[in-house]
CSV table of C-alpha atoms in Angstrom, one decimal:
chain,number,residue,atom,x,y,z
A,1,MET,CA,20.0,21.7,4.8
A,2,ARG,CA,17.0,19.4,4.7
A,3,ALA,CA,13.6,21.1,4.7
A,4,ALA,CA,11.3,20.4,7.6
A,5,GLN,CA,8.6,17.7,6.9
A,6,THR,CA,5.3,19.2,7.8
A,7,THR,CA,2.9,16.5,6.7
A,8,CYS,CA,3.0,12.7,6.3
A,9,PHE,CA,3.3,10.8,3.0
A,10,HIS,CA,5.4,13.6,1.5
A,11,GLU,CA,9.2,13.5,1.5
A,12,ALA,CA,11.1,15.8,3.8
A,13,ASP,CA,13.3,17.1,0.9
A,14,PRO,CA,11.6,17.0,-2.6
A,15,ALA,CA,15.0,18.2,-4.0
A,16,LEU,CA,16.6,14.9,-3.1
A,17,SER,CA,17.6,12.8,-6.1
A,18,LEU,CA,14.5,11.1,-7.8
A,19,ALA,CA,16.6,7.9,-8.2
A,20,ARG,CA,17.1,7.8,-4.4
A,21,ARG,CA,13.5,8.5,-3.6
A,22,ALA,CA,12.2,5.9,-6.1
A,23,GLY,CA,14.8,3.4,-4.9
A,24,VAL,CA,13.5,3.7,-1.4
A,25,GLU,CA,9.9,3.2,-2.7
A,26,ALA,CA,11.1,0.0,-4.5
A,27,LEU,CA,12.9,-1.3,-1.4
A,28,GLY,CA,10.0,-0.5,1.0
A,29,THR,CA,7.4,-2.1,-1.3
A,30,MET,CA,9.6,-5.2,-1.7
A,31,LEU,CA,10.0,-5.6,2.1
A,32,LEU,CA,6.3,-5.0,2.6
A,33,VAL,CA,5.2,-7.7,0.2
A,34,LEU,CA,8.0,-10.0,1.4
A,35,ALA,CA,6.8,-9.7,5.0
A,36,ALA,CA,3.1,-10.0,4.1
A,37,SER,CA,3.6,-13.1,1.9
A,38,GLY,CA,6.2,-14.7,4.2
A,39,GLY,CA,4.0,-14.0,7.2
A,40,GLY,CA,1.1,-15.7,5.5
A,41,ILE,CA,3.1,-18.8,4.7
A,42,ALA,CA,4.5,-19.0,8.2
A,43,ALA,CA,1.1,-18.5,9.8
A,44,SER,CA,-0.5,-21.2,7.6
A,45,ARG,CA,2.1,-23.7,8.8
A,46,LEU,CA,2.2,-22.8,12.4
A,47,LEU,CA,-1.6,-22.4,12.8
A,48,SER,CA,-2.7,-25.4,10.7
A,49,ALA,CA,-4.7,-26.7,13.7
A,50,ALA,CA,-6.3,-23.3,14.2
A,51,PRO,CA,-7.2,-21.8,10.8
A,52,GLY,CA,-9.4,-19.2,12.4
A,53,ALA,CA,-6.3,-17.5,13.8
A,54,LEU,CA,-4.7,-17.1,10.4
A,55,LEU,CA,-6.4,-13.9,9.4
A,56,PRO,CA,-5.7,-11.9,12.5
A,57,VAL,CA,-2.0,-13.0,12.5
A,58,VAL,CA,-1.6,-11.9,8.9
A,59,ALA,CA,-3.3,-8.6,9.6
A,60,ILE,CA,-0.9,-7.9,12.4
A,61,VAL,CA,2.2,-8.9,10.4
A,62,LEU,CA,1.1,-6.7,7.5
A,63,ALA,CA,0.3,-3.7,9.6
A,64,GLY,CA,3.5,-4.0,11.7
A,65,ALA,CA,5.6,-4.2,8.6
A,66,LEU,CA,3.9,-1.2,6.9
A,67,VAL,CA,4.1,1.0,10.0
A,68,SER,CA,7.7,0.4,10.6
A,69,LEU,CA,8.6,0.9,6.9
A,70,ILE,CA,6.7,4.2,6.7
A,71,VAL,CA,8.5,5.4,9.9
A,72,ALA,CA,11.9,4.3,8.6
A,73,PHE,CA,11.6,5.5,5.0
A,74,GLY,CA,8.9,8.2,5.0
A,75,ALA,CA,11.2,11.1,5.3
A,76,VAL,CA,13.1,10.1,2.2
A,77,SER,CA,10.2,9.2,-0.2
A,78,GLY,CA,7.0,9.9,1.6
A,79,GLY,CA,6.6,6.1,2.4
A,80,HIS,CA,3.9,5.3,-0.1
A,81,PHE,CA,4.7,1.7,-1.2
A,82,ASN,CA,1.4,1.8,-3.0
A,83,PRO,CA,0.8,3.2,-6.5
A,84,LEU,CA,-2.7,4.4,-5.4
A,85,ILE,CA,-1.2,6.9,-3.1
A,86,THR,CA,1.3,8.2,-5.6
A,87,VAL,CA,-1.2,8.5,-8.4
A,88,LEU,CA,-3.8,10.3,-6.3
A,89,GLN,CA,-1.1,12.8,-5.2
A,90,TRP,CA,-0.4,13.4,-8.8
A,91,LEU,CA,-4.1,13.9,-9.6
A,92,ALA,CA,-4.4,16.3,-6.7
A,93,ARG,CA,-1.3,18.2,-8.0
A,94,GLU,CA,0.8,17.3,-5.0
A,95,ARG,CA,3.4,15.5,-7.1
A,96,GLY,CA,4.9,15.9,-10.6
A,97,GLY,CA,4.3,13.5,-13.4
A,98,ALA,CA,7.9,12.3,-13.7
A,99,CYS,CA,8.1,11.6,-10.0
A,100,ALA,CA,4.8,9.8,-10.0
A,101,ALA,CA,5.8,7.6,-12.9
A,102,ALA,CA,9.1,6.7,-11.3
A,103,TYR,CA,7.5,5.9,-8.0
A,104,VAL,CA,4.8,3.7,-9.6
A,105,ALA,CA,7.4,1.8,-11.6
A,106,ALA,CA,9.6,1.3,-8.6
A,107,GLN,CA,6.6,0.1,-6.4
A,108,LEU,CA,5.5,-2.4,-9.0
A,109,ALA,CA,9.0,-3.8,-9.4
A,110,GLY,CA,9.4,-4.0,-5.6
A,111,GLY,CA,6.1,-5.8,-5.2
A,112,ALA,CA,7.0,-8.4,-7.8
A,113,ILE,CA,10.5,-9.0,-6.3
A,114,GLY,CA,9.1,-9.2,-2.8
A,115,GLY,CA,6.4,-11.7,-3.7
A,116,ARG,CA,8.7,-14.0,-5.6
A,117,ALA,CA,11.4,-13.7,-2.9
A,118,ALA,CA,9.0,-15.0,-0.2
A,119,ALA,CA,8.2,-18.1,-2.3
A,120,VAL,CA,11.9,-18.8,-2.8
A,121,LEU,CA,12.9,-18.2,0.8
A,122,TRP,CA,10.2,-20.6,2.0
A,123,ASN,CA,10.7,-23.0,-0.9
A,124,VAL,CA,7.0,-23.2,-1.5
A,125,ALA,CA,5.5,-23.8,-5.0
A,126,PRO,CA,2.6,-21.5,-6.0
A,127,PRO,CA,-0.7,-23.1,-5.1
A,128,ALA,CA,-3.8,-23.2,-7.1
A,129,PRO,CA,-5.0,-19.7,-8.1
A,130,GLY,CA,-6.7,-18.0,-5.2
A,131,GLY,CA,-9.0,-15.0,-4.9
A,132,LEU,CA,-12.7,-14.2,-5.5
A,133,GLY,CA,-12.6,-13.1,-9.1
A,134,TRP,CA,-15.0,-10.3,-10.0
A,135,GLY,CA,-16.8,-11.1,-6.8
A,136,GLY,CA,-14.0,-9.4,-4.9
A,137,THR,CA,-14.1,-6.1,-6.8
A,138,ALA,CA,-16.5,-4.4,-4.5
A,139,GLY,CA,-14.5,-5.5,-1.4
A,140,GLU,CA,-11.3,-4.1,-2.9
A,141,LEU,CA,-13.1,-0.9,-3.9
A,142,VAL,CA,-14.3,-0.2,-0.3
A,143,ALA,CA,-11.0,-1.3,1.3
A,144,SER,CA,-9.0,0.9,-1.0
A,145,ALA,CA,-11.3,3.9,-0.6
A,146,GLY,CA,-11.0,3.6,3.1
A,147,LEU,CA,-7.3,3.4,3.0
A,148,MET,CA,-6.9,6.4,0.8
A,149,LEU,CA,-9.3,8.4,3.0
A,150,VAL,CA,-7.1,7.6,6.0
A,151,VAL,CA,-3.9,8.4,4.1
A,152,PHE,CA,-5.1,11.8,2.8
A,153,GLY,CA,-7.0,12.6,6.0
A,154,CYS,CA,-3.8,12.2,8.0
A,155,ALA,CA,-1.7,14.0,5.4
A,156,ARG,CA,-4.0,17.0,5.4
A,157,SER,CA,-4.2,17.1,9.2
A,158,GLY,CA,-0.6,18.4,9.2
A,159,ARG,CA,0.5,16.0,12.0
A,160,THR,CA,3.3,13.8,10.7
A,161,SER,CA,3.0,11.2,13.5
A,162,THR,CA,-0.5,10.2,12.7
A,163,GLY,CA,-0.1,8.6,9.3
A,164,PRO,CA,1.9,5.4,9.9
A,165,LEU,CA,-0.2,4.3,13.0
A,166,ALA,CA,-3.5,5.2,11.4
A,167,VAL,CA,-2.7,3.3,8.2
A,168,GLY,CA,-1.6,0.3,10.2
A,169,ALA,CA,-4.7,0.4,12.3
A,170,TRP,CA,-7.0,0.6,9.2
A,171,LEU,CA,-5.2,-2.3,7.6
A,172,ILE,CA,-5.7,-4.6,10.6
A,173,ALA,CA,-9.4,-3.8,10.5
A,174,ALA,CA,-9.7,-4.1,6.7
A,175,VAL,CA,-7.9,-7.4,6.4
A,176,ILE,CA,-10.3,-8.9,8.8
A,177,ALA,CA,-13.5,-7.0,7.8
A,178,PHE,CA,-13.4,-7.4,4.0
A,179,PRO,CA,-13.9,-10.7,2.0
A,180,THR,CA,-10.8,-10.1,-0.1
A,181,THR,CA,-8.6,-9.6,3.0
A,182,SER,CA,-7.9,-6.0,1.7
A,183,TYR,CA,-5.0,-6.1,-0.8
A,184,ALA,CA,-5.8,-2.4,-1.5
A,185,ASN,CA,-2.5,-2.0,-3.4
A,186,PRO,CA,-1.8,-2.9,-7.1
A,187,ALA,CA,1.9,-3.6,-6.2
A,188,VAL,CA,0.8,-6.1,-3.6
A,189,VAL,CA,-1.5,-7.7,-6.2
A,190,LEU,CA,1.4,-8.0,-8.6
A,191,GLY,CA,3.5,-9.6,-5.9
A,192,ALA,CA,0.6,-12.0,-5.1
A,193,LEU,CA,0.7,-13.3,-8.7
A,194,VAL,CA,4.2,-14.7,-8.3
A,195,THR,CA,4.2,-15.7,-4.6
A,196,ALA,CA,2.9,-18.7,-2.6
A,197,GLY,CA,0.8,-19.1,0.5
A,198,PRO,CA,-2.4,-17.3,1.5
A,199,LEU,CA,-1.4,-14.0,-0.2
A,200,SER,CA,-1.3,-15.7,-3.6
A,201,LEU,CA,-3.7,-14.7,-6.4
A,202,GLY,CA,-4.6,-16.0,-9.8
A,203,LEU,CA,-4.9,-13.9,-12.9
A,204,GLY,CA,-8.6,-14.3,-12.8
A,205,SER,CA,-8.7,-12.3,-9.6
A,206,ALA,CA,-5.8,-9.9,-10.1
A,207,LEU,CA,-7.6,-7.8,-12.7
A,208,PRO,CA,-10.9,-7.5,-10.8
A,209,TYR,CA,-9.0,-6.6,-7.7
A,210,VAL,CA,-7.0,-3.8,-9.4
A,211,VAL,CA,-10.2,-2.5,-11.0
A,212,GLY,CA,-11.8,-2.3,-7.6
A,213,GLU,CA,-8.7,-0.6,-6.1
A,214,ILE,CA,-8.6,2.1,-8.8
A,215,GLY,CA,-12.3,2.7,-8.5
A,216,GLY,CA,-12.0,3.0,-4.7
A,217,ALA,CA,-9.0,5.4,-5.0
A,218,LEU,CA,-10.8,7.7,-7.3
A,219,LEU,CA,-13.9,7.7,-5.1
A,220,ALA,CA,-11.7,8.6,-2.1
A,221,LEU,CA,-10.1,11.4,-4.1
A,222,LEU,CA,-13.5,12.9,-4.9
A,223,LEU,CA,-14.5,12.7,-1.2
A,224,VAL,CA,-11.2,14.2,-0.1
A,225,LEU,CA,-11.5,17.2,-2.5
A,226,VAL,CA,-15.0,17.9,-1.4
A,227,LEU,CA,-14.7,17.2,2.3
A,228,MET,CA,-11.1,17.9,3.1
A,229,PRO,CA,-9.9,20.6,0.6
A,230,ARG,CA,-6.6,22.2,1.3
A,231,THR,CA,-6.5,25.8,2.4
A,232,GLY,CA,-4.9,28.5,0.3
A,233,ALA,CA,-1.7,28.4,2.4
A,234,GLU,CA,-1.5,24.6,2.2
A,235,ALA,CA,-2.0,24.6,-1.6
C-alpha cells in the first residue's frame, strides 16, 4: 500500500524502485525543456511583429508546463526536474546520496534530450550564442535563491497542493523580472546549449549561469535552515 504523501516535492512512496523514480525525473525534465524551448521558438515566430510580448508568453508556457508536470509526476518522484532541488534535499538530509545522484543524472540527460528535440521538431538551426555571460551570474543567483525558497517553504508548510502553483507563479514573475529570464536550473541550461530559439545559450554564458544558480541555491538553503527549520517530528 502506498504511503500517504504529506508534503510536496517528496515522492509518495520512497520504497518505489529508484529506476522508476529517476526515469520519471528524466521524462519530466525532458518535457519541461522541450516545452520551454519549443514555446520560445513558436512565440518568436508568431510574435515577430510584437517582440515585447515574447517574454510574457514564454513565462506562461514555462510555468504552465512545470505546474502540470509536478502535478502529474510529483507523487512518483517528487517532481523536481531540477538538480538544485535534489541536491539541496540531499544536503538537508532529506534524500540519500544514491537517490540524489540518480536523480541529477536523469535530470541532466532529460534536459539535453528535451533541448535538442525542440530544435529538431521545429527544424531550426542553433543561432549565435546567447546569454549575458558573467553579467548574468547575479541574476541567476537571485532567481535560483527565490525559487529554492519557494520550493522549500512550500515543502515545509506540509500542504501538498501549494507547491506546483507557487513554483509556477514564481517562475512567471522571475522570467519577466530578471535580466537572464531566470533559467534557475542547470538541466535547463544544459538543454539550452543544444537547442535553438530564445532559450538557446552559448558556452560563455552557461558556466556563469550555473555558478550563479549554485550560489543562489546554497544561499537559499542557509536561509531555510535558519528561518524555516523542521520540527523534531518532521525531522
